[in-house]
Short mmCIF file of C-alpha atoms in Angstrom, two decimals:
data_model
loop_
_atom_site.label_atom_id
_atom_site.label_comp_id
_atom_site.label_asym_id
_atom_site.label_seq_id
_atom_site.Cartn_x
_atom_site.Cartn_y
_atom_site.Cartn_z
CA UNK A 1 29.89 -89.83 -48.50
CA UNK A 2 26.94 -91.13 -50.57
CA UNK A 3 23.49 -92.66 -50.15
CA UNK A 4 22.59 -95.39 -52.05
CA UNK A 5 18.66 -95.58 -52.14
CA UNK A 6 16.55 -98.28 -53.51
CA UNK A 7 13.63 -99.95 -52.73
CA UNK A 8 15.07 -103.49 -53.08
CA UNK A 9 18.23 -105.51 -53.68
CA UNK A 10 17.83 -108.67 -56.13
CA UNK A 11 19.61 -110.87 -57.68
CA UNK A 12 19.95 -110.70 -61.60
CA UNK A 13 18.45 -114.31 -61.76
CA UNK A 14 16.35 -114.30 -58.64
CA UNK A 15 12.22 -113.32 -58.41
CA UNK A 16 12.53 -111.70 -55.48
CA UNK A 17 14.39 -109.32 -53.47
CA UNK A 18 17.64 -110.59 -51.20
CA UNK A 19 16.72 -107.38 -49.05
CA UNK A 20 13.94 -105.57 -49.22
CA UNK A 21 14.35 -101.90 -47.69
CA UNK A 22 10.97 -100.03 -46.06
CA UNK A 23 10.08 -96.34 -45.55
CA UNK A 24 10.75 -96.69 -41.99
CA UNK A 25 14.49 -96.88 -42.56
CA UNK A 26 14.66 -100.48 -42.05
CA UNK A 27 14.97 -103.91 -43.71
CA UNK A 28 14.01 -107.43 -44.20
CA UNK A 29 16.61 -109.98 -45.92
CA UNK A 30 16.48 -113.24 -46.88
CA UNK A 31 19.57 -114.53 -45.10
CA UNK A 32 20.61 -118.16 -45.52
CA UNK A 33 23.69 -118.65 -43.29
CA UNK A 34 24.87 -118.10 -39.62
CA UNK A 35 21.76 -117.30 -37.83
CA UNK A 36 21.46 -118.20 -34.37
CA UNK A 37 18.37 -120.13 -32.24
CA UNK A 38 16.13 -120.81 -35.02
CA UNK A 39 16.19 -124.59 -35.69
CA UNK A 40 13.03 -125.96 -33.84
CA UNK A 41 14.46 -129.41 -34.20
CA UNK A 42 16.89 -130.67 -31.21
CA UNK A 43 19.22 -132.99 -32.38
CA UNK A 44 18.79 -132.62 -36.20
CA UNK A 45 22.90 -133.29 -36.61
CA UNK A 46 21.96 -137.28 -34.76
CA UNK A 47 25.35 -136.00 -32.53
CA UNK A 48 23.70 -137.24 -29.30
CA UNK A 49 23.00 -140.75 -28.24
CA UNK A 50 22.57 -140.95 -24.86
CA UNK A 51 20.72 -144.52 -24.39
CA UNK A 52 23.25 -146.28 -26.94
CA UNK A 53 24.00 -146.25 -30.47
CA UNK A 54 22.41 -149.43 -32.09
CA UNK A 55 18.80 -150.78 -30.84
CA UNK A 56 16.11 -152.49 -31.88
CA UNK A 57 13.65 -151.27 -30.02
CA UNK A 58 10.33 -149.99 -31.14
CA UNK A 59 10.22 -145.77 -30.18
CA UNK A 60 13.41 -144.36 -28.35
CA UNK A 61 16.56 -146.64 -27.93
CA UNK A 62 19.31 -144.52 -30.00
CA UNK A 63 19.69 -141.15 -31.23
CA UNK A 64 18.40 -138.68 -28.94
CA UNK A 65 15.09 -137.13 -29.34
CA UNK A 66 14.39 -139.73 -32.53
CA UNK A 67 10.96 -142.04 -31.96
CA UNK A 68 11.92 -144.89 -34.52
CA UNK A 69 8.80 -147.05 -35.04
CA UNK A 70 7.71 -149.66 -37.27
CA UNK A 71 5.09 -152.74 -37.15
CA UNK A 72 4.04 -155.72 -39.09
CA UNK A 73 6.94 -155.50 -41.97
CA UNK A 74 7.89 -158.93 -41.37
CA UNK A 75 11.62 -158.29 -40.02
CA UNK A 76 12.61 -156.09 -37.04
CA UNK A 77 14.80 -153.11 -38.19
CA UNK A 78 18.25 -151.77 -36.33
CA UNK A 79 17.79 -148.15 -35.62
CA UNK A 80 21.48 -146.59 -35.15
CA UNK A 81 23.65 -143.59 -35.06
CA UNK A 82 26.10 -143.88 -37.62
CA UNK A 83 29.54 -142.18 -38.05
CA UNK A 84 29.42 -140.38 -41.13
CA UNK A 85 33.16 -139.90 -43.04
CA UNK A 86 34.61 -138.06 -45.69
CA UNK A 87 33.27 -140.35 -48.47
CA UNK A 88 29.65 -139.20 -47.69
CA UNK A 89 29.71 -136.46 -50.37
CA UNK A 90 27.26 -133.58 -49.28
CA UNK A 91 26.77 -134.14 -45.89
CA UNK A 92 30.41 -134.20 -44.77
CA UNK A 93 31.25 -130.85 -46.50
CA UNK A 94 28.04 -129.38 -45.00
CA UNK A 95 29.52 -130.31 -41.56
CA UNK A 96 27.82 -133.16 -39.93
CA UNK A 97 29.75 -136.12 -38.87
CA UNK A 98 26.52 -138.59 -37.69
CA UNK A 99 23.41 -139.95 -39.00
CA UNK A 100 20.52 -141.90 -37.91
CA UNK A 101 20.08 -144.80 -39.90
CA UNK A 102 17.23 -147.48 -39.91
CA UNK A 103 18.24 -150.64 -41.84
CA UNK A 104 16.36 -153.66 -42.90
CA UNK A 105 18.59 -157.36 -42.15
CA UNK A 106 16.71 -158.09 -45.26
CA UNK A 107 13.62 -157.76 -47.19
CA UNK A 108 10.42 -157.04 -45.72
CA UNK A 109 7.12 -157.66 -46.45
CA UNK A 110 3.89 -155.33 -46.90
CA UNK A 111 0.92 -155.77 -45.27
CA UNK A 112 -1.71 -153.07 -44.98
CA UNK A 113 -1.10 -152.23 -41.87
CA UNK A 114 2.75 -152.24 -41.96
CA UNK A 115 5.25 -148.83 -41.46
CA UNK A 116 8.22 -147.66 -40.67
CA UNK A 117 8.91 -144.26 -39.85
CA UNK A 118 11.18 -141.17 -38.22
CA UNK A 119 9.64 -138.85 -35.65
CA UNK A 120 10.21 -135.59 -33.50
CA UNK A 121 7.81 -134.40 -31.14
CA UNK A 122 8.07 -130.68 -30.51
CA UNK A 123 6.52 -128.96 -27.31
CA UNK A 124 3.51 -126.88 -28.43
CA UNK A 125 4.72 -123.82 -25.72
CA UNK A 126 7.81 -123.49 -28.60
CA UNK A 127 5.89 -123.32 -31.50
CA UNK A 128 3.20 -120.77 -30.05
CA UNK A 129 6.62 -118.85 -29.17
CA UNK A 130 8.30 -119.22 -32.08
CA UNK A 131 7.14 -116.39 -34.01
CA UNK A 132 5.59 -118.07 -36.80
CA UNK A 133 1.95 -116.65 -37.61
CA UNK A 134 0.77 -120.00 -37.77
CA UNK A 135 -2.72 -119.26 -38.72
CA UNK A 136 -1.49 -116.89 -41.21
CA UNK A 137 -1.17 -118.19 -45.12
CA UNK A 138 1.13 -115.87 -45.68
CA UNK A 139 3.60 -117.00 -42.58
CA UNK A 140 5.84 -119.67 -43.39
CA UNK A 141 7.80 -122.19 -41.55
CA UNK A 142 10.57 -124.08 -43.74
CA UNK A 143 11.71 -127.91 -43.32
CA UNK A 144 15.16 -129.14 -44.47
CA UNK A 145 16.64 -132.19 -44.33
CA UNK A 146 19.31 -134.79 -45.67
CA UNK A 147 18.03 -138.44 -46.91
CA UNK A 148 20.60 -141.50 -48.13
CA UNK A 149 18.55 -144.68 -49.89
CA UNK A 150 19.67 -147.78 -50.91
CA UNK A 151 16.66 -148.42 -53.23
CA UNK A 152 14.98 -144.82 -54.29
CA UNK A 153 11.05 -144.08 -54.71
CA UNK A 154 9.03 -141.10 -53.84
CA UNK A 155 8.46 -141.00 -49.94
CA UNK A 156 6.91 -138.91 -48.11
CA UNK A 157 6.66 -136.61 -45.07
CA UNK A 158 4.61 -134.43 -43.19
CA UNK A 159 4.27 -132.19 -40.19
CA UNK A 160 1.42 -132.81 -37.99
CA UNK A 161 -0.43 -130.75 -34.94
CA UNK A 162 -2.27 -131.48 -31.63
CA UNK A 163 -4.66 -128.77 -30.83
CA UNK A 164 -7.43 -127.95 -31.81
CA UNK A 165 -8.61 -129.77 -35.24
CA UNK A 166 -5.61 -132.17 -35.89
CA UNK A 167 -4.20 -130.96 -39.27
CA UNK A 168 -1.33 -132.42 -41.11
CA UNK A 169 0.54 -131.28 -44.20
CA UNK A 170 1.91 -134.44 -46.07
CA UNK A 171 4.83 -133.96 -49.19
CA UNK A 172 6.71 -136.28 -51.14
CA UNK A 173 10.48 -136.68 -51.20
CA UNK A 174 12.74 -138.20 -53.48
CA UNK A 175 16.38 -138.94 -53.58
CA UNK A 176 18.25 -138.31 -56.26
CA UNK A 177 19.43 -141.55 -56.87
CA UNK A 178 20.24 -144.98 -55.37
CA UNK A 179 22.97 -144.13 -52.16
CA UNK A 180 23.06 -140.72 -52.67
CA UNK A 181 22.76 -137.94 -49.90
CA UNK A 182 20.04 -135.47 -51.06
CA UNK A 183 19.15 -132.50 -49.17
CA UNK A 184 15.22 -132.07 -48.75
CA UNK A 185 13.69 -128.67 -48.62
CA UNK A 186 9.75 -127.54 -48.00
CA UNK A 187 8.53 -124.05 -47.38
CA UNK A 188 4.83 -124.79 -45.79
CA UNK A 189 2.49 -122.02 -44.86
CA UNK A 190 0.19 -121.31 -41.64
CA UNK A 191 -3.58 -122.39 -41.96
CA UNK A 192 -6.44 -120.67 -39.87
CA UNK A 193 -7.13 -123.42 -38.21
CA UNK A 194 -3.34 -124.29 -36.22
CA UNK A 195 -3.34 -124.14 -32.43
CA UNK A 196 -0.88 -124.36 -30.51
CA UNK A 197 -1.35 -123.97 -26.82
CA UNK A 198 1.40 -122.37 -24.28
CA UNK A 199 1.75 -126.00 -22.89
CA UNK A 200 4.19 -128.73 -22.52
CA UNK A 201 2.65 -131.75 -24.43
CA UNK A 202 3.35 -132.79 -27.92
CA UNK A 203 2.67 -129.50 -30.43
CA UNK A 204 4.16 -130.61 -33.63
CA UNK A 205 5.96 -133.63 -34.80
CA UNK A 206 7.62 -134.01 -37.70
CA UNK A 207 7.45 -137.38 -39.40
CA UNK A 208 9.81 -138.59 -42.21
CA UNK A 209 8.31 -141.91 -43.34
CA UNK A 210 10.34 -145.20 -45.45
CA UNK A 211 7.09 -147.28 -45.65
CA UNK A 212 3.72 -146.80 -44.86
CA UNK A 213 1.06 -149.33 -45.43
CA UNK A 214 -2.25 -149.37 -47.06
CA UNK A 215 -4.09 -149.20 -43.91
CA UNK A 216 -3.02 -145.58 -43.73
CA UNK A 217 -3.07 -144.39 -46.87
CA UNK A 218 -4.43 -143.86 -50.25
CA UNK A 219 -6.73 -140.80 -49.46
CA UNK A 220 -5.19 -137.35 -49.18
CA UNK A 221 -4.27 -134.09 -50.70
CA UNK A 222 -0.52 -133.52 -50.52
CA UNK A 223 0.68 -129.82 -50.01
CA UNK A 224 -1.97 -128.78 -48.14
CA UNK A 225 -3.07 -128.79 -44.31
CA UNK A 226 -5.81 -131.02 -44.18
CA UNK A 227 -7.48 -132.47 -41.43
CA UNK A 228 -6.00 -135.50 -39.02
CA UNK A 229 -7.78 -138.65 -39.47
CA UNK A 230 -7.01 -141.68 -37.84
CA UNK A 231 -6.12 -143.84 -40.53
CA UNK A 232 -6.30 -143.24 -44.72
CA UNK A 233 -5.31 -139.88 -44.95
CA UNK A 234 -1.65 -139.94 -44.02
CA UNK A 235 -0.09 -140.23 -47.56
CA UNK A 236 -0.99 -141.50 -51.14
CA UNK A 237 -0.16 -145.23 -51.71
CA UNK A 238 3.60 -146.50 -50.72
CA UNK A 239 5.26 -148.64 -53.31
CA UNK A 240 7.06 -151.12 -51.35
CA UNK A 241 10.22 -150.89 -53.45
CA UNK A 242 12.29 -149.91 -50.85
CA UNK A 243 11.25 -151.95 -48.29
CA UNK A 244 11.00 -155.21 -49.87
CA UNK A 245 14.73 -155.01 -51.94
CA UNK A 246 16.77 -156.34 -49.52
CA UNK A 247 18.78 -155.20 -46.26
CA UNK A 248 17.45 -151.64 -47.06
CA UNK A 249 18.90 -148.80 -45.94
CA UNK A 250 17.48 -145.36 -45.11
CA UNK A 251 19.73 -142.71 -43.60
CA UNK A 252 18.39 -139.17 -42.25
CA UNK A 253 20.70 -136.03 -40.55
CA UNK A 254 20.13 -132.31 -41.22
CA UNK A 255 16.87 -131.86 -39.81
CA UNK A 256 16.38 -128.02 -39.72
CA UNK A 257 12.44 -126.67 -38.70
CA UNK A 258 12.83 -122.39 -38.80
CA UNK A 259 10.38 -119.77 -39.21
CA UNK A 260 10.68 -118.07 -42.23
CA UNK A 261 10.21 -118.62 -46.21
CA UNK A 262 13.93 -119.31 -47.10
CA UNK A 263 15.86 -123.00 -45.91
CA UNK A 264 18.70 -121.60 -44.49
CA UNK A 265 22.21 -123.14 -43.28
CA UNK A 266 21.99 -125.75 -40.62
CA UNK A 267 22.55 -124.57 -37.41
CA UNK A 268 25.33 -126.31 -36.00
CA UNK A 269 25.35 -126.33 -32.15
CA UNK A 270 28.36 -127.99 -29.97
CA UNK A 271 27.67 -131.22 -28.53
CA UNK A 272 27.09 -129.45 -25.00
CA UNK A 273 24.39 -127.14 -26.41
CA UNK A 274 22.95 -130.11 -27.88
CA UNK A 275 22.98 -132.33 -24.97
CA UNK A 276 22.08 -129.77 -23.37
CA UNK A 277 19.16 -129.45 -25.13
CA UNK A 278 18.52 -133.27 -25.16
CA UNK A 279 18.37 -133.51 -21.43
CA UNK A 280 15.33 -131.68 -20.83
CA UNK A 281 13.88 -135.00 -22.26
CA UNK A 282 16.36 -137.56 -21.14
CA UNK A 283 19.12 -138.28 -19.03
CA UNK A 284 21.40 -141.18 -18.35
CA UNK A 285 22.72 -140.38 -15.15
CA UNK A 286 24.77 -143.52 -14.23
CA UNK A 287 25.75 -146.36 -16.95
CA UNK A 288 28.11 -149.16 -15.68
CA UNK A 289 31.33 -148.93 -17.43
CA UNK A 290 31.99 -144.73 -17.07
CA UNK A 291 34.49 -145.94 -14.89
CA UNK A 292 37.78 -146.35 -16.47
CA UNK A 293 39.60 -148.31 -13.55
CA UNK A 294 36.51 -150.33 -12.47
CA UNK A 295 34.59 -150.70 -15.53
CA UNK A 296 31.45 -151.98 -14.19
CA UNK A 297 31.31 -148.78 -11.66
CA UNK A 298 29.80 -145.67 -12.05
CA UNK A 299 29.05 -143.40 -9.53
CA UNK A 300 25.05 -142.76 -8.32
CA UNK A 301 25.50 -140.72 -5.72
CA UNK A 302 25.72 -140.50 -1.65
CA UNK A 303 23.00 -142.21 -0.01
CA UNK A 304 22.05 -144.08 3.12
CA UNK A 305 20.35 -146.88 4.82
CA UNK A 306 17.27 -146.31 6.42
CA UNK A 307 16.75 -149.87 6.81
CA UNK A 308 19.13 -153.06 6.81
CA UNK A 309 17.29 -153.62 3.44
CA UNK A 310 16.71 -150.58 1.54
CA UNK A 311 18.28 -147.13 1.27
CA UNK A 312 17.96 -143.55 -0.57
CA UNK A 313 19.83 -141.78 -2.92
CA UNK A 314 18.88 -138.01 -4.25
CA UNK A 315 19.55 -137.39 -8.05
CA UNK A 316 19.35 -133.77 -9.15
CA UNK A 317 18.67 -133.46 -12.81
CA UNK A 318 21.16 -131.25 -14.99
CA UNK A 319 18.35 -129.00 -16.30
CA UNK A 320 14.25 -129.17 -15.31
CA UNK A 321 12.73 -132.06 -17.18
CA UNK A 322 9.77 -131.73 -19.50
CA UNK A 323 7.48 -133.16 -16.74
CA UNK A 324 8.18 -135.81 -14.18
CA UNK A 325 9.91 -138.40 -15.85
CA UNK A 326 9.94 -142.28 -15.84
CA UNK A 327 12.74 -143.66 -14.11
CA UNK A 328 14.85 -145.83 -16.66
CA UNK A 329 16.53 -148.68 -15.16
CA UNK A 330 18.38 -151.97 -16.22
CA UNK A 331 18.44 -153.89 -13.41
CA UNK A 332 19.81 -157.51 -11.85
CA UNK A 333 21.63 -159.51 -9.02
CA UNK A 334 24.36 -157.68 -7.94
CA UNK A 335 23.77 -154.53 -10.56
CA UNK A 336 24.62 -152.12 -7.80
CA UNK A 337 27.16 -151.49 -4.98
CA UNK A 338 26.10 -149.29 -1.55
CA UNK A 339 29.89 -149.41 -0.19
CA UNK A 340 29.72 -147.77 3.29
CA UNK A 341 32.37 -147.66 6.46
CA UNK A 342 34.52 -150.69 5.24
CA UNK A 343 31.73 -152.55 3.99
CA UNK A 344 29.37 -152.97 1.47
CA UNK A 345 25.70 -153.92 0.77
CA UNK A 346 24.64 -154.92 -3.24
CA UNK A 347 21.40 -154.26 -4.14
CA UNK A 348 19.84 -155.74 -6.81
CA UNK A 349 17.30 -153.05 -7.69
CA UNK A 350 16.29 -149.64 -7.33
CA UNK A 351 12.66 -147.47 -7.36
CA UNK A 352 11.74 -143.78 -7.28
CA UNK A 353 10.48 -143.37 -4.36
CA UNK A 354 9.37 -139.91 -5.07
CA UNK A 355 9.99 -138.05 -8.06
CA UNK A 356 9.63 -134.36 -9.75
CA UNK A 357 10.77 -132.70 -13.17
CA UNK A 358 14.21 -131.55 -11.43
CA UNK A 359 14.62 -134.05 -8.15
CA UNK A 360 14.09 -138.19 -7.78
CA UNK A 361 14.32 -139.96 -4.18
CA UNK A 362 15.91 -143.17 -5.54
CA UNK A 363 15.66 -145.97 -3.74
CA UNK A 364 17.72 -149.17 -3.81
CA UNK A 365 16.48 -152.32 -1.98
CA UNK A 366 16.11 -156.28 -2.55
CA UNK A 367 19.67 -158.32 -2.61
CA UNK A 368 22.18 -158.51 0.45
CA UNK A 369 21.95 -156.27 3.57
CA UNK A 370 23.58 -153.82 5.27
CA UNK A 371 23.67 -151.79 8.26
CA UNK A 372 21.05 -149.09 8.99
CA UNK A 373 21.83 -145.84 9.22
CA UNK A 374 24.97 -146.28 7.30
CA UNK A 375 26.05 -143.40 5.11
CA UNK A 376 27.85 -144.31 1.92
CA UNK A 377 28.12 -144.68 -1.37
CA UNK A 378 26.08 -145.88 -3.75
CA UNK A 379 27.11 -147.20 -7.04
CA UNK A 380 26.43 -149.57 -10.38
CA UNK A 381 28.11 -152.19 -10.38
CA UNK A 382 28.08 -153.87 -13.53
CA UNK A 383 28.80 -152.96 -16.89
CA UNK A 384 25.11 -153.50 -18.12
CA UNK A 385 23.24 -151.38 -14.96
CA UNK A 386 21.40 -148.66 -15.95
CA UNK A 387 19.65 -145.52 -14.48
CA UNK A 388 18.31 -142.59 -16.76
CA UNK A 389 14.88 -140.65 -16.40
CA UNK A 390 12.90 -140.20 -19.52
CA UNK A 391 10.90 -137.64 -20.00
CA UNK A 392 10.45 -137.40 -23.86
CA UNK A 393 7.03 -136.52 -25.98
CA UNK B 1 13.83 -160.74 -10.84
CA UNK B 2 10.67 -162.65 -11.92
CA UNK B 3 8.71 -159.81 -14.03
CA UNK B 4 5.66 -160.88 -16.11
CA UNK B 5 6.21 -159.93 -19.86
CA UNK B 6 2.42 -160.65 -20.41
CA UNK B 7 0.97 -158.12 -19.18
CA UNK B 8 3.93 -155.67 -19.67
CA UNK B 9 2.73 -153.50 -17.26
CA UNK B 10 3.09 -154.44 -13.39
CA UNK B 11 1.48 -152.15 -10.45
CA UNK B 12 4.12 -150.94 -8.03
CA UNK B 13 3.06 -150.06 -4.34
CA UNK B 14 4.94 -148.26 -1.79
CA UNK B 15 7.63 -149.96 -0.57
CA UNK B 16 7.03 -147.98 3.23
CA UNK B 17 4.57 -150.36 5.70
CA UNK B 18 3.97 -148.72 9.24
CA UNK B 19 0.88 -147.59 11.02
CA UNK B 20 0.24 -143.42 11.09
CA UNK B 21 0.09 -141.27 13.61
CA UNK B 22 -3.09 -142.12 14.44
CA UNK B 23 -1.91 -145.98 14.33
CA UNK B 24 -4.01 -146.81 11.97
CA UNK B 25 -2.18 -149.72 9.30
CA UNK B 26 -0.80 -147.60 6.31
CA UNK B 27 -2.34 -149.44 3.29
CA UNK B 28 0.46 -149.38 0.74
CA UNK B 29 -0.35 -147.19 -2.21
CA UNK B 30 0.03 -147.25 -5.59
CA UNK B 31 2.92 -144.99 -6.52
CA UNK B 32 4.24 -146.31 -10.04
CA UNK B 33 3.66 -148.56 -12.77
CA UNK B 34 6.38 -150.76 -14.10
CA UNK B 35 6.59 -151.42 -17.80
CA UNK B 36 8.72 -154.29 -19.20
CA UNK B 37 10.80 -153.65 -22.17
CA UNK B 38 11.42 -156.57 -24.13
CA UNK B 39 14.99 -158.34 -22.66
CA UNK B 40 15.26 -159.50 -18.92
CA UNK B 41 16.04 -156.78 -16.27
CA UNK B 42 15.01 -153.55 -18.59
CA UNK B 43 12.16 -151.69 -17.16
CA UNK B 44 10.53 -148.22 -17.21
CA UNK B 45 9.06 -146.85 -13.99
CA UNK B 46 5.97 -144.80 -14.86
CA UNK B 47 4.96 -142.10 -12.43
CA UNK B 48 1.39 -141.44 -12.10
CA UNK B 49 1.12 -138.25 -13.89
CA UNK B 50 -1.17 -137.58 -16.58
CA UNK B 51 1.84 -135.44 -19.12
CA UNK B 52 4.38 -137.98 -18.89
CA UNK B 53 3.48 -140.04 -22.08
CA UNK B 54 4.61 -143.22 -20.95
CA UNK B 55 1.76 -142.41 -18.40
CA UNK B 56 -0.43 -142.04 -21.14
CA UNK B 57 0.48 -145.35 -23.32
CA UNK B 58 -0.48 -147.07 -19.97
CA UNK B 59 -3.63 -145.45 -19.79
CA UNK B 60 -4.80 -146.28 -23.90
CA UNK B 61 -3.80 -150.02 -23.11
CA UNK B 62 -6.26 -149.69 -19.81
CA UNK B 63 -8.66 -148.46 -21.53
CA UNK B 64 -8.53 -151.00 -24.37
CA UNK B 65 -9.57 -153.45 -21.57
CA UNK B 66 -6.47 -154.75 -20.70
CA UNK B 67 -5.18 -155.33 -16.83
CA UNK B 68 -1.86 -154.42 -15.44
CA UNK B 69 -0.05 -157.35 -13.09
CA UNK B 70 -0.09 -156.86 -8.68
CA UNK B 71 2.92 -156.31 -7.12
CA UNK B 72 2.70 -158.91 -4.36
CA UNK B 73 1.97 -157.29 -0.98
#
């Protein structure tokens, strides 16, 4: 037996050391691939879609976890998950099957206050816990990303905090061509003045921006924290090539935020991890049309009537929510079904009559009556009723 | 459901009337607030807690002087 000793293991080409061995027996490598818990990002792979997979909505409406805003371009974008197949060369060997796309139904225009833009809010209570030295230059957390175009320019991005003195470090990204998947990568250091508290609000977000407008830009220094101001410092100037071309495309999966120097693999999770995951900050618990025999009926839960006009139902949450959320409801005449004894009552609506991060009293009420007391079911039904609870940053 | 889209946002009350122990009349109290989203029958129900952020959107648009909709009693 034999003991190799060195101080360092390097590639021939490399600058620095693949593992670097100290006195104290041990060693620190720069591993790229199948490393567990370390993307900060939940949903980075756009698997999840729990509200739908196509809206138009300004904020959250598709991909879990994904704000999707935009104002004053002129035309109102489609945010969507989209299936991704074998023809989308560098994403599909790299394992992801979705994307989030936001798409244009044709050119926009650019005013000065106009944008368009991807966000992810992460809690601050996982960043103070994360291990990154954040207020350390020499700690490092690392971005990664994949971006599609239809029309290329140089974009731009940036990771911005909450505590303390707002600070936000703003980069450019470019594609490497017209419809081409490029993967994005930025090592960023920590900055003495990042705070993150132990807390559930928003920490940091991570914005990945199509089209900003002049209002908001035209006076920063890009690769560097610099201070939050409402307003001009977000990026330098936007040309508008993208957005005004056409129906404009911009398509986004891969988002990986880790601790460390080095960008490594993605870190694929199953689609129960990530729902998982997902839940914590929304959850559709009943959408009309789960049912396969009845299509319009999905199941709420056992209630009752407490009065000939309204009743309660108790909804337990899969995991504890972020904080109390808002109770997320499509509603109409005849949405719902309380079926009960032989009979049954249809409400047309439903409130939470109380509500916490794990528990909501749901009540349903206004439409036909039934008998009080009665214990029953309590049901959508039609295909369009809703009921989620959204508690997202 | 007749739901004003201008303001979005509509003050809910309890839904619970009665007299308390005391048999005093329970004034109904605010317990939500009701947010329209943009097509017929889509809301959010707010609760009145200061992390939720949909909480906190309503709060900005108060205080940039606007007025949320009664519930009728």
């Amino acid at each position: 037996m034999s003991i190799l000793k060195v101080d360092g293991i390097r590639s021939n080409s490399a600058t620095s050391d693949a593992i670097t061995l100290a006195s104290d027996g041990t060693c620190t490598a720069n591993i790229t691939n199948n490393l567990s818990n370390r993307n900060l990002i939940i949903n980075g792979d756009m698997q999840v879609a729990q509200r739908g997979t196509s809206s138009t909505a300004y904020g959250y409406g598709s991909v879990d976890r994904w704000k999707n805003t935009h104002s004053g371009i002129g035309v109102t974008p489609t945010h969507s998950q989209q299936t991704a197949t074998s023809s989308d060369t560098g994403i599909w060997e790299a394992g992801f099957r979705h994307y989030l796309r936001f798409a244009l139904p044709s050119a926009g225009t650019a005013s000065a206050a106009s944008w368009l833009s991807f966000t992810q809010f992460i809690e601050a209570q996982d960043i103070a816990s994360s291990g990154w030295n954040y207020t350390s230059t020499s700690s490092y957390i690392t971005v990664s990303f994949w971006i599609r175009v239809s029309t290329n320019q140089t974009f731009y991005a940036n990771l911005g905090t909450r505590d303390g003195t707002r600070k936000r470090f703003s980069f450019a990204i470019t594609a490497s061509g017209n419809n081409t998947w490029t993967k994005i990568t930025k090592t960023i250091p920590g900055h003495a003045d990042l705070q993150f508290d132990a807390n559930n609000d928003r920490g940091l977000d991570i914005q990945i921006t199509p089209h900003y407008g002049t209002d908001f830009t035209g006076n920063t220094t890009l690769d560097s924290w610099v201070d939050h101001q409402s307003g001009t410092n977000a990026y330098p100037d936007y040309a508008t090539t993208w957005l005004t071309a056409g129906a404009s495309t911009f398509d986004l999966t891969g988002v990986q935020v880790e601790v460390g120097s080095v960008a490594t693999d993605f870190e694929h999770r199953s689609f129960a991890q990530e729902l998982a995951l997902c839940q914590r900050y929304f959850y559709m618990h009943a959408s009309g049309g789960f049912d396969l025999v009845n299509t319009d009926r999905c199941p709420i839960g056992l209630g009752y009537g407490y009065t000939s006009t309204s009743g309660f139902v108790m909804i337990t949450f899969p995991t504890q929510m972020r904080t109390d959320p808002s109770l997320y409801k499509v509603v109409g005449t005849d949405y719902f079904n309380f079926a009960y004894n032989g009979n049954n009552g249809f409400p047309n609506d439903i409130s939470a009559n109380r509500m916490s991060s794990q528990v909501c009293e749901l009540s349903f009420h206004t439409g036909s009556s039934w008998d009080q007391n009665a214990a029953g079911m309590f049901r959508t039904y039609n295909t369009a009723a809703r009921v989620g609870f959204d508690a997202e940053l | 459901m007749t739901f004003p889209t201008n303001p979005i946002y509509k003050i809910l009350k309890e839904r619970a009337a009665g007299k308390d122990p005391d048999g005093n009349v329970i004034t109904p109290q605010v317990t939500a607030i009701i947010k329209y989203l943009g097509t017929e029958g889509h809301y959010l129900e707010i609760p009145l807690n200061k992390d939720n952020t949909d909480y906190q959107e309503y709060l900005l648009w108060v205080a940039e002087g606007n007025t949320a909709a009664e519930e009728a009693d």
